[in-house]
Amino acid sequence: MTQKNAIVLAAGKGTRMRSEKNKVMHTLIDRPILAYPIDALKEAGADRIVVVAGYQAQSLMDAFKDVEFAIQKEQLGTGHAVMQCTVLENEPGYTLVMNGDVPCLQASTLQALYEETQKNNHSLVLLSAVLEDGAHYGRVVRNDAGQVLEIVESKDCTQDQKQIREINAGVYCFNNRDLFESLSKLTTNNAQHEYYLTDLVKILSSQGKSVQTIQCNPDEMAGINTVTELYGVSQWMIQKINQKWMDQGVQIMDPKRTVIGKDVQIGHDVEIYPGTHLMGKTIIQDWCEIYPNTWIEDATVEDHCKLHSCIVKNCTVPQNTFKENEFIKEGL
């Protein structure tokens, strides 16, 4: 069975968040931003996940004890970050590299990258998207035959290259051997004076190795650099989760004012009123009515319960319970 490795880049502070907290440790719905790419990688079948940490590395290690870590002491670019993952250097199989601040990426997209790389024995398959305006994204440069030649970062683009609409989404799946053999060829000869991971596209292509792309939904590649962007991503995620439950018959009275975490389970004939937050590993069983301004976290609400303006945490609410304006923590 082919081994699937993964590297998640999470060493930066994220200064534009205007916070002392590491960017990927900011809360998105009910967990840190970093939890989403890690969960997606696990679902996609990753055997080993290495997170590259730097700023406040210990906070990441304390929060995510089931993955491995590499430390990037100096911020010298994405290529330099991957260089720190020497624990994977002699591993077989394929290695997916992604940023830790892209929580919307779906496990199915990451799985498709693994499968395409393995199935056709590519050296590299990268995720791309087509945008009307490439903005600050790197451009995918191809030859007349459509072969991928290189990725040119936005700050290094010529005026002609800035007109290219296919952009780099920042997710890569490498043949692991090709990845680590090529890292030593990176230089800092660019506008940022950093080791660009994207330069590996040109290095591998110039060696005649197969470099391909898979296009993704642009919504999936949304990164988070500011609190405003965090809000935008949270709204997208809330809408997506709520739509899933409404498609399954859950009656959400006001989806714009209802927040449901991605691990929540909901039974049939459930009514959820505005101002409700269902978080963590919560389970709402059948025929429940969750009235306005109720917060339920890591709790099980059994059949035929009615809760109004309650806080419920880490407990089981027995069936046929009606509670209003109560804090329920370790039982009733």
Tab-separated table of C-alpha atoms in Angstrom:
chain	number	residue	atom	x	y	z
A	1	MET	CA	0.000	0.000	0.000
A	2	THR	CA	1.467	3.376	-1.045
A	3	GLN	CA	2.326	5.655	1.860
A	4	LYS	CA	0.693	9.076	2.015
A	5	ASN	CA	2.597	11.785	3.861
A	6	ALA	CA	1.583	15.387	4.484
A	7	ILE	CA	3.309	18.618	5.479
A	8	VAL	CA	1.238	21.490	6.891
A	9	LEU	CA	2.910	24.915	6.944
A	10	ALA	CA	1.995	26.820	10.115
A	11	ALA	CA	5.142	28.594	11.316
A	12	GLY	CA	4.145	32.228	10.792
A	13	LYS	CA	2.628	34.559	13.368
A	14	GLY	CA	0.059	36.105	11.043
A	15	THR	CA	0.723	39.745	11.876
A	16	ARG	CA	-2.295	40.995	9.925
A	17	MET	CA	-4.571	39.313	12.471
A	18	ARG	CA	-3.466	42.059	14.915
A	19	SER	CA	-3.178	39.439	17.640
A	20	GLU	CA	-0.498	37.916	19.858
A	21	LYS	CA	-1.967	34.473	19.144
A	22	ASN	CA	-0.617	32.292	16.339
A	23	LYS	CA	-2.934	32.791	13.372
A	24	VAL	CA	-3.891	29.138	12.956
A	25	MET	CA	-4.894	28.913	16.627
A	26	HIS	CA	-7.722	31.419	16.214
A	27	THR	CA	-11.143	29.826	16.650
A	28	LEU	CA	-13.253	28.990	13.605
A	29	ILE	CA	-16.732	27.971	14.790
A	30	ASP	CA	-15.663	25.555	17.532
A	31	ARG	CA	-11.989	24.683	17.000
A	32	PRO	CA	-8.685	26.211	15.858
A	33	ILE	CA	-8.260	27.022	12.166
A	34	LEU	CA	-5.474	24.427	11.960
A	35	ALA	CA	-7.848	21.621	12.967
A	36	TYR	CA	-9.662	21.772	9.639
A	37	PRO	CA	-6.731	20.954	7.287
A	38	ILE	CA	-5.478	18.311	9.716
A	39	ASP	CA	-8.909	16.654	9.821
A	40	ALA	CA	-9.208	16.850	6.023
A	41	LEU	CA	-5.814	15.186	5.592
A	42	LYS	CA	-6.763	12.376	7.964
A	43	GLU	CA	-9.993	11.828	6.076
A	44	ALA	CA	-8.045	11.813	2.794
A	45	GLY	CA	-5.922	8.968	4.125
A	46	ALA	CA	-2.680	10.657	5.192
A	47	ASP	CA	-0.475	8.187	7.103
A	48	ARG	CA	1.963	10.754	8.514
A	49	ILE	CA	1.226	14.436	9.084
A	50	VAL	CA	4.059	16.824	9.942
A	51	VAL	CA	3.160	20.362	10.988
A	52	VAL	CA	5.877	22.979	10.512
A	53	ALA	CA	5.659	25.298	13.509
A	54	GLY	CA	7.586	28.404	14.501
A	55	TYR	CA	5.874	31.228	16.331
A	56	GLN	CA	4.331	29.925	19.575
A	57	ALA	CA	5.121	26.378	18.467
A	58	GLN	CA	4.313	24.923	21.877
A	59	SER	CA	0.688	26.075	21.665
A	60	LEU	CA	0.294	24.060	18.465
A	61	MET	CA	2.015	21.021	19.985
A	62	ASP	CA	-0.240	21.155	23.045
A	63	ALA	CA	-3.393	21.372	20.914
A	64	PHE	CA	-2.496	18.697	18.340
A	65	LYS	CA	-0.836	15.763	20.063
A	66	ASP	CA	-1.665	13.214	17.361
A	67	VAL	CA	0.542	14.717	14.624
A	68	GLU	CA	4.293	15.260	14.249
A	69	PHE	CA	6.098	18.595	14.312
A	70	ALA	CA	9.107	20.205	12.681
A	71	ILE	CA	10.420	23.608	13.799
A	72	GLN	CA	11.223	26.482	11.430
A	73	LYS	CA	13.294	28.884	13.554
A	74	GLU	CA	13.724	31.468	10.791
A	75	GLN	CA	10.992	32.477	8.345
A	76	LEU	CA	12.859	32.011	5.056
A	77	GLY	CA	9.985	30.941	2.838
A	78	THR	CA	7.802	27.959	2.072
A	79	GLY	CA	10.642	25.961	0.548
A	80	HIS	CA	12.723	26.504	3.663
A	81	ALA	CA	9.781	25.339	5.801
A	82	VAL	CA	9.611	22.038	3.917
A	83	MET	CA	13.387	21.628	4.305
A	84	GLN	CA	12.821	21.299	8.057
A	85	CYS	CA	10.764	18.114	7.575
A	86	THR	CA	13.764	15.815	7.504
A	87	VAL	CA	11.756	13.107	9.279
A	88	LEU	CA	10.090	12.441	5.927
A	89	GLU	CA	13.221	12.598	3.784
A	90	ASN	CA	13.631	8.849	3.351
A	91	GLU	CA	9.973	7.935	3.402
A	92	PRO	CA	8.347	6.166	0.427
A	93	GLY	CA	5.230	7.249	-1.424
A	94	TYR	CA	3.828	10.738	-1.885
A	95	THR	CA	3.817	13.907	0.181
A	96	LEU	CA	1.092	16.537	0.103
A	97	VAL	CA	2.142	20.057	1.121
A	98	MET	CA	-0.397	22.699	2.126
A	99	ASN	CA	-0.821	25.748	4.331
A	100	GLY	CA	-2.443	25.575	7.732
A	101	ASP	CA	-4.725	28.556	7.127
A	102	VAL	CA	-6.968	27.073	4.400
A	103	PRO	CA	-9.803	25.427	6.368
A	104	CYS	CA	-12.238	25.174	3.453
A	105	LEU	CA	-10.242	22.589	1.514
A	106	GLN	CA	-12.259	19.394	1.296
A	107	ALA	CA	-10.906	15.931	2.007
A	108	SER	CA	-12.166	14.790	-1.401
A	109	THR	CA	-9.949	17.387	-3.110
A	110	LEU	CA	-6.869	16.273	-1.186
A	111	GLN	CA	-7.668	12.639	-1.898
A	112	ALA	CA	-7.919	13.444	-5.617
A	113	LEU	CA	-4.398	14.927	-5.497
A	114	TYR	CA	-2.989	11.790	-3.883
A	115	GLU	CA	-4.784	9.535	-6.344
A	116	GLU	CA	-3.773	11.467	-9.470
A	117	THR	CA	-0.119	11.596	-8.428
A	118	GLN	CA	-0.003	7.899	-7.655
A	119	LYS	CA	-2.135	6.638	-10.546
A	120	ASN	CA	-0.050	8.278	-13.260
A	121	ASN	CA	3.269	8.335	-11.389
A	122	HIS	CA	3.599	12.113	-11.629
A	123	SER	CA	6.453	13.912	-9.979
A	124	LEU	CA	4.093	16.671	-8.867
A	125	VAL	CA	0.384	17.430	-9.069
A	126	LEU	CA	-0.617	20.878	-7.867
A	127	LEU	CA	-3.970	22.436	-7.191
A	128	SER	CA	-4.964	25.371	-9.400
A	129	ALA	CA	-8.036	27.510	-10.005
A	130	VAL	CA	-9.216	29.892	-12.693
A	131	LEU	CA	-10.034	33.414	-11.502
A	132	GLU	CA	-11.120	36.516	-13.355
A	133	ASP	CA	-8.464	38.437	-11.441
A	134	GLY	CA	-5.346	36.588	-10.307
A	135	ALA	CA	-4.646	39.311	-7.727
A	136	HIS	CA	-1.813	38.312	-5.359
A	137	TYR	CA	-1.728	34.644	-6.402
A	138	GLY	CA	1.114	32.995	-8.287
A	139	ARG	CA	0.378	32.262	-11.955
A	140	VAL	CA	0.559	28.839	-13.620
A	141	VAL	CA	2.741	29.298	-16.699
A	142	ARG	CA	2.347	26.758	-19.511
A	143	ASN	CA	3.951	26.270	-22.917
A	144	ASP	CA	2.008	26.239	-26.190
A	145	ALA	CA	1.317	22.529	-25.745
A	146	GLY	CA	-0.308	23.180	-22.368
A	147	GLN	CA	2.467	21.653	-20.288
A	148	VAL	CA	3.141	23.276	-16.914
A	149	LEU	CA	6.502	25.045	-16.986
A	150	GLU	CA	6.600	27.032	-13.764
A	151	ILE	CA	4.743	28.993	-11.114
A	152	VAL	CA	5.597	32.685	-11.030
A	153	GLU	CA	4.749	34.489	-7.809
A	154	SER	CA	2.657	37.617	-8.236
A	155	LYS	CA	5.456	39.964	-7.125
A	156	ASP	CA	7.757	38.437	-9.744
A	157	CYS	CA	5.252	38.402	-12.643
A	158	THR	CA	5.779	40.343	-15.843
A	159	GLN	CA	2.839	42.369	-17.131
A	160	ASP	CA	1.989	39.573	-19.582
A	161	GLN	CA	2.113	36.923	-16.862
A	162	LYS	CA	-0.235	38.967	-14.695
A	163	GLN	CA	-2.904	38.431	-17.372
A	164	ILE	CA	-2.855	34.656	-16.798
A	165	ARG	CA	-6.111	33.549	-15.147
A	166	GLU	CA	-4.989	30.122	-13.901
A	167	ILE	CA	-3.513	30.619	-10.455
A	168	ASN	CA	-1.696	28.449	-7.960
A	169	ALA	CA	-3.925	27.379	-5.051
A	170	GLY	CA	-0.922	26.526	-2.877
A	171	VAL	CA	-1.497	22.782	-2.435
A	172	TYR	CA	0.971	20.280	-3.886
A	173	CYS	CA	1.333	16.520	-4.009
A	174	PHE	CA	4.901	15.365	-4.703
A	175	ASN	CA	6.587	12.083	-5.298
A	176	ASN	CA	8.423	12.160	-1.976
A	177	ARG	CA	11.798	11.234	-3.407
A	178	ASP	CA	11.583	13.954	-6.074
A	179	LEU	CA	10.554	16.497	-3.453
A	180	PHE	CA	13.537	16.014	-1.172
A	181	GLU	CA	16.044	15.554	-4.005
A	182	SER	CA	14.964	18.899	-5.481
A	183	LEU	CA	14.873	21.039	-2.330
A	184	SER	CA	18.650	21.548	-2.425
A	185	LYS	CA	18.278	23.250	-5.814
A	186	LEU	CA	16.154	26.113	-4.443
A	187	THR	CA	17.670	29.598	-4.288
A	188	THR	CA	16.584	32.980	-2.914
A	189	ASN	CA	16.912	34.788	-6.235
A	190	ASN	CA	13.477	36.441	-6.159
A	191	ALA	CA	11.669	39.560	-4.974
A	192	GLN	CA	11.195	38.218	-1.440
A	193	HIS	CA	14.695	36.731	-1.108
A	194	GLU	CA	13.117	33.537	0.163
A	195	TYR	CA	13.155	29.867	-0.767
A	196	TYR	CA	9.953	29.486	-2.796
A	197	LEU	CA	8.440	26.010	-2.796
A	198	THR	CA	6.819	26.972	-6.101
A	199	ASP	CA	10.257	27.029	-7.763
A	200	LEU	CA	10.197	23.223	-7.592
A	201	VAL	CA	7.663	23.292	-10.427
A	202	LYS	CA	10.248	24.753	-12.804
A	203	ILE	CA	13.029	22.561	-11.438
A	204	LEU	CA	11.077	19.333	-11.922
A	205	SER	CA	9.618	20.383	-15.272
A	206	SER	CA	13.054	21.288	-16.644
A	207	GLN	CA	14.228	17.787	-15.725
A	208	GLY	CA	11.509	16.327	-17.933
A	209	LYS	CA	9.493	15.073	-14.979
A	210	SER	CA	5.717	15.081	-15.076
A	211	VAL	CA	4.047	18.124	-13.498
A	212	GLN	CA	0.264	18.326	-13.722
A	213	THR	CA	-2.602	20.315	-12.217
A	214	ILE	CA	-6.046	19.603	-10.808
A	215	GLN	CA	-8.477	22.502	-10.718
A	216	CYS	CA	-10.513	23.167	-7.591
A	217	ASN	CA	-13.492	25.250	-6.599
A	218	PRO	CA	-12.016	28.696	-5.766
A	219	ASP	CA	-14.079	28.764	-2.558
A	220	GLU	CA	-11.964	25.929	-1.180
A	221	MET	CA	-8.685	27.815	-1.461
A	222	ALA	CA	-9.728	30.772	0.685
A	223	GLY	CA	-6.913	31.546	3.117
A	224	ILE	CA	-7.143	33.498	6.346
A	225	ASN	CA	-4.820	36.429	6.971
A	226	THR	CA	-7.095	38.925	8.712
A	227	VAL	CA	-10.002	38.866	11.145
A	228	THR	CA	-12.237	40.004	8.285
A	229	GLU	CA	-11.168	36.995	6.202
A	230	LEU	CA	-11.781	34.742	9.213
A	231	TYR	CA	-15.324	36.093	9.369
A	232	GLY	CA	-15.848	35.503	5.637
A	233	VAL	CA	-14.647	31.901	5.857
A	234	SER	CA	-16.792	31.234	8.929
A	235	GLN	CA	-19.893	32.497	7.119
A	236	TRP	CA	-19.141	30.255	4.129
A	237	MET	CA	-18.646	27.263	6.405
A	238	ILE	CA	-21.751	27.948	8.489
A	239	GLN	CA	-23.879	28.214	5.353
A	240	LYS	CA	-22.436	24.975	3.942
A	241	ILE	CA	-23.055	23.007	7.146
A	242	ASN	CA	-26.551	24.385	7.658
A	243	GLN	CA	-27.492	23.610	4.064
A	244	LYS	CA	-26.343	20.018	4.546
A	245	TRP	CA	-28.647	19.587	7.540
A	246	MET	CA	-31.621	21.275	5.876
A	247	ASP	CA	-31.158	18.920	2.914
A	248	GLN	CA	-31.494	16.082	5.438
A	249	GLY	CA	-34.747	17.464	6.817
A	250	VAL	CA	-33.607	19.465	9.835
A	251	GLN	CA	-35.798	22.548	10.176
A	252	ILE	CA	-33.457	25.476	10.768
A	253	MET	CA	-35.660	28.526	11.175
A	254	ASP	CA	-32.974	31.105	10.416
A	255	PRO	CA	-29.749	29.649	8.949
A	256	LYS	CA	-27.982	33.017	9.118
A	257	ARG	CA	-28.378	33.030	12.898
A	258	THR	CA	-27.635	29.380	13.597
A	259	VAL	CA	-24.129	27.949	14.062
A	260	ILE	CA	-23.468	24.198	13.865
A	261	GLY	CA	-20.041	22.592	14.196
A	262	LYS	CA	-18.884	20.082	11.625
A	263	ASP	CA	-18.884	17.094	14.026
A	264	VAL	CA	-22.410	17.641	15.338
A	265	GLN	CA	-24.973	14.876	14.714
A	266	ILE	CA	-28.696	15.619	14.355
A	267	GLY	CA	-31.591	13.184	14.161
A	268	HIS	CA	-34.913	13.480	12.332
A	269	ASP	CA	-37.799	15.892	12.992
A	270	VAL	CA	-35.582	18.400	14.790
A	271	GLU	CA	-36.447	22.101	14.938
A	272	ILE	CA	-33.692	24.661	15.557
A	273	TYR	CA	-34.540	28.286	16.279
A	274	PRO	CA	-32.390	31.437	15.791
A	275	GLY	CA	-29.450	32.160	18.048
A	276	THR	CA	-28.642	28.473	18.590
A	277	HIS	CA	-25.038	27.214	18.706
A	278	LEU	CA	-24.405	23.453	18.464
A	279	MET	CA	-20.719	22.818	19.039
A	280	GLY	CA	-18.119	20.080	19.406
A	281	LYS	CA	-19.285	16.451	19.580
A	282	THR	CA	-22.906	17.347	20.289
A	283	ILE	CA	-25.666	14.872	19.385
A	284	ILE	CA	-29.266	16.026	18.988
A	285	GLN	CA	-31.565	13.019	18.833
A	286	ASP	CA	-35.021	12.799	17.258
A	287	TRP	CA	-38.042	15.071	17.748
A	288	CYS	CA	-36.125	17.759	19.650
A	289	GLU	CA	-36.948	21.452	19.675
A	290	ILE	CA	-34.001	23.765	20.320
A	291	TYR	CA	-35.455	27.188	20.992
A	292	PRO	CA	-33.688	30.574	20.633
A	293	ASN	CA	-30.408	31.505	22.310
A	294	THR	CA	-29.370	27.993	23.331
A	295	TRP	CA	-25.715	26.897	23.418
A	296	ILE	CA	-25.016	23.141	23.412
A	297	GLU	CA	-21.432	21.879	23.489
A	298	ASP	CA	-20.141	18.283	23.675
A	299	ALA	CA	-23.505	17.070	24.950
A	300	THR	CA	-26.170	14.545	23.995
A	301	VAL	CA	-29.787	15.695	23.891
A	302	GLU	CA	-32.076	12.692	23.841
A	303	ASP	CA	-35.425	12.307	22.051
A	304	HIS	CA	-38.332	14.721	22.535
A	305	CYS	CA	-36.403	17.379	24.485
A	306	LYS	CA	-37.230	21.092	24.476
A	307	LEU	CA	-34.536	23.578	25.471
A	308	HIS	CA	-34.955	27.356	25.544
A	309	SER	CA	-32.173	29.871	26.296
A	310	CYS	CA	-30.048	27.182	27.940
A	311	ILE	CA	-26.320	26.503	28.165
A	312	VAL	CA	-25.642	22.765	27.985
A	313	LYS	CA	-22.106	21.360	28.263
A	314	ASN	CA	-20.528	17.927	28.649
A	315	CYS	CA	-23.620	16.021	29.739
A	316	THR	CA	-26.614	14.005	28.595
A	317	VAL	CA	-30.074	15.565	28.669
A	318	PRO	CA	-32.605	12.740	29.230
A	319	GLN	CA	-35.501	12.301	26.842
A	320	ASN	CA	-38.684	14.349	27.315
A	321	THR	CA	-36.813	17.080	29.211
A	322	PHE	CA	-38.046	20.675	29.049
A	323	LYS	CA	-35.679	23.347	30.382
A	324	GLU	CA	-35.635	27.134	30.113
A	325	ASN	CA	-32.949	29.640	31.134
A	326	GLU	CA	-30.705	27.018	32.758
A	327	PHE	CA	-27.031	26.113	32.766
A	328	ILE	CA	-26.830	22.329	32.481
A	329	LYS	CA	-23.346	20.882	32.847
A	330	GLU	CA	-23.090	17.532	34.648
A	331	GLY	CA	-26.655	16.344	34.619
A	332	LEU	CA	-30.024	17.698	35.627
